[in-house]
């Protein structure tokens, strides 16, 4: 994604492809020049702590499913503008 490689503090645009938790979005590029699927980036919303969804066989924190579904219904398929505040190398 051309916009994904941009530096910090620059506003970027994309479309929300998926919501993996109450504080995490998968965003795809609006346009791309290469063949194949558009590049995507996983963004965790800063300064927000959502309840954690459990892994297989575990137990969700209270309201984890509800927070994810709320964000999913609000954002999925919509064009968004976002800015990378910081990167955590262990996650990236």
GROMACS .gro file of C-alpha atoms in nm:
model
   92
    1UNK     CA    1   0.000   0.000   0.000
    2UNK     CA    2   0.167   0.319  -0.109
    3UNK     CA    3   0.006   0.511   0.174
    4UNK     CA    4   0.107   0.251   0.432
    5UNK     CA    5   0.478   0.311   0.373
    6UNK     CA    6   0.432   0.680   0.451
    7UNK     CA    7   0.597   0.840   0.750
    8UNK     CA    8   0.437   0.906   1.085
    9UNK     CA    9   0.203   1.204   1.135
   10UNK     CA   10   0.078   1.194   0.777
   11UNK     CA   11  -0.294   1.144   0.718
   12UNK     CA   12  -0.366   0.832   0.512
   13UNK     CA   13  -0.685   0.697   0.357
   14UNK     CA   14  -0.817   0.346   0.317
   15UNK     CA   15  -1.125   0.126   0.343
   16UNK     CA   16  -1.204  -0.084   0.650
   17UNK     CA   17  -1.192  -0.449   0.548
   18UNK     CA   18  -1.227  -0.616   0.889
   19UNK     CA   19  -1.252  -0.547   1.259
   20UNK     CA   20  -1.058  -0.801   1.464
   21UNK     CA   21  -1.136  -0.659   1.809
   22UNK     CA   22  -1.287  -0.353   1.974
   23UNK     CA   23  -0.967  -0.156   1.913
   24UNK     CA   24  -0.818  -0.305   1.594
   25UNK     CA   25  -0.904  -0.251   1.224
   26UNK     CA   26  -0.774  -0.401   0.901
   27UNK     CA   27  -0.755  -0.126   0.638
   28UNK     CA   28  -0.697  -0.178   0.265
   29UNK     CA   29  -0.563   0.071   0.013
   30UNK     CA   30  -0.823   0.259  -0.191
   31UNK     CA   31  -0.611   0.226  -0.506
   32UNK     CA   32  -0.303   0.032  -0.602
   33UNK     CA   33  -0.102  -0.011  -0.918
   34UNK     CA   34   0.007  -0.375  -0.893
   35UNK     CA   35  -0.205  -0.673  -0.991
   36UNK     CA   36  -0.356  -0.881  -0.714
   37UNK     CA   37  -0.537  -0.780  -0.400
   38UNK     CA   38  -0.480  -0.432  -0.258
   39UNK     CA   39  -0.227  -0.408   0.025
   40UNK     CA   40  -0.365  -0.392   0.376
   41UNK     CA   41  -0.252  -0.269   0.716
   42UNK     CA   42  -0.367  -0.363   1.063
   43UNK     CA   43  -0.421  -0.056   1.281
   44UNK     CA   44  -0.466  -0.062   1.658
   45UNK     CA   45  -0.645   0.247   1.783
   46UNK     CA   46  -0.417   0.435   2.021
   47UNK     CA   47  -0.530   0.552   2.366
   48UNK     CA   48  -0.811   0.296   2.362
   49UNK     CA   49  -0.824  -0.028   2.559
   50UNK     CA   50  -1.099  -0.263   2.448
   51UNK     CA   51  -1.184  -0.589   2.625
   52UNK     CA   52  -0.989  -0.883   2.481
   53UNK     CA   53  -1.149  -1.162   2.280
   54UNK     CA   54  -1.038  -1.508   2.390
   55UNK     CA   55  -0.834  -1.745   2.177
   56UNK     CA   56  -0.981  -2.087   2.100
   57UNK     CA   57  -1.130  -2.247   2.407
   58UNK     CA   58  -1.074  -1.944   2.629
   59UNK     CA   59  -1.313  -1.703   2.792
   60UNK     CA   60  -1.372  -1.350   2.654
   61UNK     CA   61  -1.334  -1.050   2.883
   62UNK     CA   62  -1.666  -0.887   2.968
   63UNK     CA   63  -1.822  -0.707   2.669
   64UNK     CA   64  -1.538  -0.804   2.430
   65UNK     CA   65  -1.774  -0.941   2.165
   66UNK     CA   66  -2.011  -0.645   2.197
   67UNK     CA   67  -1.731  -0.389   2.159
   68UNK     CA   68  -1.600  -0.565   1.846
   69UNK     CA   69  -1.946  -0.587   1.692
   70UNK     CA   70  -2.015  -0.219   1.766
   71UNK     CA   71  -1.695  -0.110   1.591
   72UNK     CA   72  -1.757  -0.355   1.304
   73UNK     CA   73  -2.108  -0.224   1.235
   74UNK     CA   74  -1.981   0.135   1.256
   75UNK     CA   75  -1.677   0.101   1.028
   76UNK     CA   76  -1.684  -0.201   0.799
   77UNK     CA   77  -1.673  -0.108   0.430
   78UNK     CA   78  -1.634   0.264   0.498
   79UNK     CA   79  -1.357   0.490   0.375
   80UNK     CA   80  -1.151   0.622   0.665
   81UNK     CA   81  -0.869   0.868   0.719
   82UNK     CA   82  -0.608   0.770   0.975
   83UNK     CA   83  -0.269   0.872   1.106
   84UNK     CA   84   0.004   0.652   1.252
   85UNK     CA   85   0.095   0.799   1.591
   86UNK     CA   86   0.365   0.545   1.665
   87UNK     CA   87   0.479   0.194   1.572
   88UNK     CA   88   0.553  -0.091   1.811
   89UNK     CA   89   0.830  -0.294   1.647
   90UNK     CA   90   0.737  -0.611   1.839
   91UNK     CA   91   0.391  -0.601   1.678
   92UNK     CA   92   0.482  -0.468   1.334
   0.00000   0.00000   0.00000
